[in-house]
């Protein structure tokens, strides 16, 4: 059996305000196991679907009434060392490294990896302004969660915290941000600086 854990990380985007310093990221991880359903040559390959469960995720046919999310990207290795998920990913399933006789190619090993997931139906926390997902992207809103730290929250104000800033642009460096920028948010990727304006 393959185990995976759900990392619905609402990534703590680091901030360094015009006069501030960078902080330490804070994240929420909720481990959830996953089991194989035997529907593809590879467990949770791109285009395959999973169910949502109260205690685990299972691979299921995408046409199944139990299908809840689709794999939009799949990578081997640890997510900390691998490529970023696509910007509008809703959540990430981390697949643990296991040895078993019931794996996809019969070699007795299931490699560590991660699947970038998108819900089949709304809500989509990974969408710009959605208030979640594993990446912070332009269009997202954040609030101050402590000295030098921000966290995502829905832009429509439905979250537990009121949005204070909206990320308007992602740039390679701070000097590329517009003059109206009130906050710089660390995003990662090719354009790692988020230019945010106060709401």
Coordinates of C-alpha atoms in Angstrom, one line a residue:
X1 CA 0.0 0.0 0.0
X2 CA 1.2 3.5 -0.7
X3 CA 1.0 6.1 1.8
X4 CA 0.7 9.8 1.1
X5 CA 0.1 12.8 3.2
X6 CA -1.9 15.9 2.3
X7 CA 0.1 19.0 2.7
X8 CA -2.5 21.7 2.3
X9 CA 0.2 24.2 3.0
X10 CA -1.0 27.7 2.9
X11 CA 2.6 28.7 2.3
X12 CA 3.8 31.4 4.6
X13 CA 5.0 33.9 2.1
X14 CA 7.9 35.8 3.6
X15 CA 7.6 39.5 3.7
X16 CA 10.1 42.2 3.8
X17 CA 8.3 45.5 3.8
X18 CA 9.8 48.6 2.5
X19 CA 11.5 49.1 5.8
X20 CA 11.2 45.6 7.2
X21 CA 13.2 42.4 7.2
X22 CA 12.4 38.9 6.0
X23 CA 10.7 36.5 8.4
X24 CA 10.5 32.8 8.9
X25 CA 7.9 30.8 7.0
X26 CA 5.1 29.2 8.9
X27 CA 2.9 26.4 7.4
X28 CA 0.1 24.0 8.4
X29 CA 0.5 20.4 7.5
X30 CA -2.3 17.8 7.8
X31 CA -0.9 14.3 7.2
X32 CA -3.4 12.1 5.3
X33 CA -2.6 8.6 4.0
X34 CA -3.5 7.5 0.4
X35 CA -4.0 4.0 -1.0
X36 CA -3.7 2.8 -4.5
X37 CA -6.8 2.0 -6.5
X38 CA -4.9 0.2 -9.3
X39 CA -6.4 2.4 -12.1
X40 CA -3.2 3.5 -13.8
X41 CA 0.4 2.3 -14.6
X42 CA 1.7 4.8 -12.0
X43 CA 0.0 5.8 -8.8
X44 CA -1.6 9.2 -9.2
X45 CA -0.1 9.9 -12.7
X46 CA -0.9 13.2 -14.5
X47 CA -4.6 13.2 -15.5
X48 CA -5.6 10.6 -12.9
X49 CA -8.1 11.3 -10.1
X50 CA -8.3 10.8 -6.3
X51 CA -11.2 10.6 -3.9
X52 CA -11.5 12.6 -0.7
X53 CA -11.9 10.7 2.4
X54 CA -12.0 11.5 6.1
X55 CA -8.8 9.6 6.8
X56 CA -7.2 8.8 3.4
X57 CA -7.1 9.5 -0.4
X58 CA -7.6 6.7 -2.9
X59 CA -6.9 6.7 -6.7
X60 CA -10.2 6.3 -8.5
X61 CA -11.4 6.6 -12.1
X62 CA -12.1 10.2 -13.0
X63 CA -15.6 9.3 -14.2
X64 CA -16.4 7.8 -10.7
X65 CA -18.8 9.7 -8.5
X66 CA -16.1 9.4 -5.8
X67 CA -13.6 11.4 -7.9
X68 CA -12.8 14.7 -6.2
X69 CA -9.5 16.0 -7.6
X70 CA -7.3 15.5 -10.6
X71 CA -3.5 15.3 -10.8
X72 CA -2.2 18.3 -12.8
X73 CA 1.5 17.5 -12.3
X74 CA 3.5 14.6 -10.7
X75 CA 7.1 14.6 -9.7
X76 CA 9.5 12.1 -8.1
X77 CA 11.5 13.0 -4.9
X78 CA 10.7 15.4 -2.1
X79 CA 8.7 18.5 -2.9
X80 CA 11.3 20.7 -1.2
X81 CA 13.9 19.6 -3.8
X82 CA 11.7 19.4 -6.9
X83 CA 9.9 21.7 -9.2
X84 CA 7.1 23.9 -8.0
X85 CA 3.5 22.8 -8.6
X86 CA 1.5 24.8 -11.2
X87 CA 0.3 28.2 -9.9
X88 CA -3.4 27.2 -9.5
X89 CA -2.8 23.9 -7.7
X90 CA -5.3 23.4 -4.9
X91 CA -3.3 21.0 -2.7
X92 CA -0.3 18.6 -2.8
X93 CA -0.3 14.9 -2.0
X94 CA 3.1 13.7 -0.8
X95 CA 3.7 10.0 -1.6
X96 CA 6.0 8.2 0.8
X97 CA 8.9 5.9 -0.3
X98 CA 7.7 2.3 0.2
X99 CA 8.7 -1.2 -0.6
X100 CA 5.8 -3.5 -1.5
X101 CA 4.8 -6.3 -3.9
X102 CA 1.8 -4.3 -5.2
X103 CA 3.4 -1.4 -6.9
X104 CA 2.9 0.0 -10.4
X105 CA 5.8 -1.8 -12.2
X106 CA 6.3 -4.8 -10.1
X107 CA 9.8 -4.0 -8.9
X108 CA 8.7 -3.9 -5.2
X109 CA 9.5 -0.2 -4.8
X110 CA 7.2 2.8 -4.7
X111 CA 9.4 5.9 -5.1
X112 CA 8.9 9.0 -3.0
X113 CA 7.1 11.8 -4.9
X114 CA 4.3 14.3 -4.9
X115 CA 1.2 15.0 -6.9
X116 CA -0.1 18.5 -7.6
X117 CA -3.9 18.3 -7.3
X118 CA -6.8 20.4 -8.6
X119 CA -10.3 20.0 -7.2
X120 CA -12.8 18.8 -9.9
X121 CA -15.4 21.3 -8.5
X122 CA -15.1 24.6 -6.7
X123 CA -13.9 25.8 -4.3
X124 CA -10.4 26.3 -5.8
X125 CA -8.2 27.7 -3.0
X126 CA -5.3 27.7 -5.5
X127 CA -7.0 30.3 -7.7
X128 CA -5.8 33.9 -7.5
X129 CA -7.5 35.4 -4.4
X130 CA -8.8 32.0 -3.3
X131 CA -7.0 32.1 0.1
X132 CA -5.0 28.9 -0.1
X133 CA -3.2 26.4 -2.2
X134 CA 0.5 25.5 -2.0
X135 CA 1.7 28.6 -3.8
X136 CA 1.2 32.3 -3.3
X137 CA 0.6 34.0 -6.7
X138 CA -0.4 37.4 -8.1
X139 CA -4.0 38.1 -7.3
X140 CA -3.7 36.5 -3.8
X141 CA -4.3 38.5 -0.6
X142 CA -2.3 38.2 2.5
X143 CA -2.4 39.4 6.1
X144 CA 0.4 40.0 8.7
X145 CA 0.7 37.0 10.9
X146 CA 3.7 38.2 13.0
X147 CA 6.8 40.1 12.7
X148 CA 8.1 39.7 9.2
X149 CA 5.5 37.1 8.2
X150 CA 2.4 37.0 6.1
X151 CA -0.2 34.3 5.3
X152 CA -2.7 34.0 2.6
X153 CA -6.4 34.7 3.1
X154 CA -9.4 34.9 0.7
X155 CA -9.6 38.3 -1.0
X156 CA -13.4 38.3 -0.6
X157 CA -13.1 38.6 3.2
X158 CA -14.7 35.2 3.9
X159 CA -11.6 33.9 5.8
X160 CA -10.8 34.0 9.5
X161 CA -8.5 37.0 8.8
X162 CA -9.2 40.2 6.9
X163 CA -7.0 40.7 3.8
X164 CA -4.5 43.6 4.3
X165 CA -2.5 43.4 1.0
X166 CA -3.0 42.1 -2.6
X167 CA -0.1 40.8 -4.7
X168 CA -0.4 42.7 -8.0
X169 CA 2.7 41.5 -9.8
X170 CA 5.5 38.9 -9.6
X171 CA 9.0 40.2 -10.6
X172 CA 12.6 39.0 -10.6
X173 CA 13.7 41.8 -8.2
X174 CA 12.2 44.4 -5.9
X175 CA 13.3 47.3 -8.1
X176 CA 11.0 45.9 -10.8
X177 CA 7.9 46.5 -8.6
X178 CA 5.7 49.5 -9.2
X179 CA 6.2 52.6 -7.0
X180 CA 2.8 51.9 -5.3
X181 CA 4.2 48.7 -3.7
X182 CA 3.7 48.7 0.0
X183 CA 5.0 45.1 0.7
X184 CA 7.4 42.6 -0.9
X185 CA 6.4 39.0 -0.6
X186 CA 8.7 36.1 -1.3
X187 CA 7.0 33.8 -3.9
X188 CA 9.7 31.5 -5.3
X189 CA 10.1 30.4 -8.9
X190 CA 11.5 32.5 -11.8
X191 CA 9.8 35.7 -10.5
X192 CA 10.4 35.4 -6.8
X193 CA 9.3 38.8 -5.6
X194 CA 5.6 39.6 -5.1
X195 CA 4.7 43.3 -5.3
X196 CA 1.8 43.9 -3.0
X197 CA -0.4 47.0 -2.4
X198 CA -2.2 47.8 0.7
X199 CA -6.0 47.2 0.6

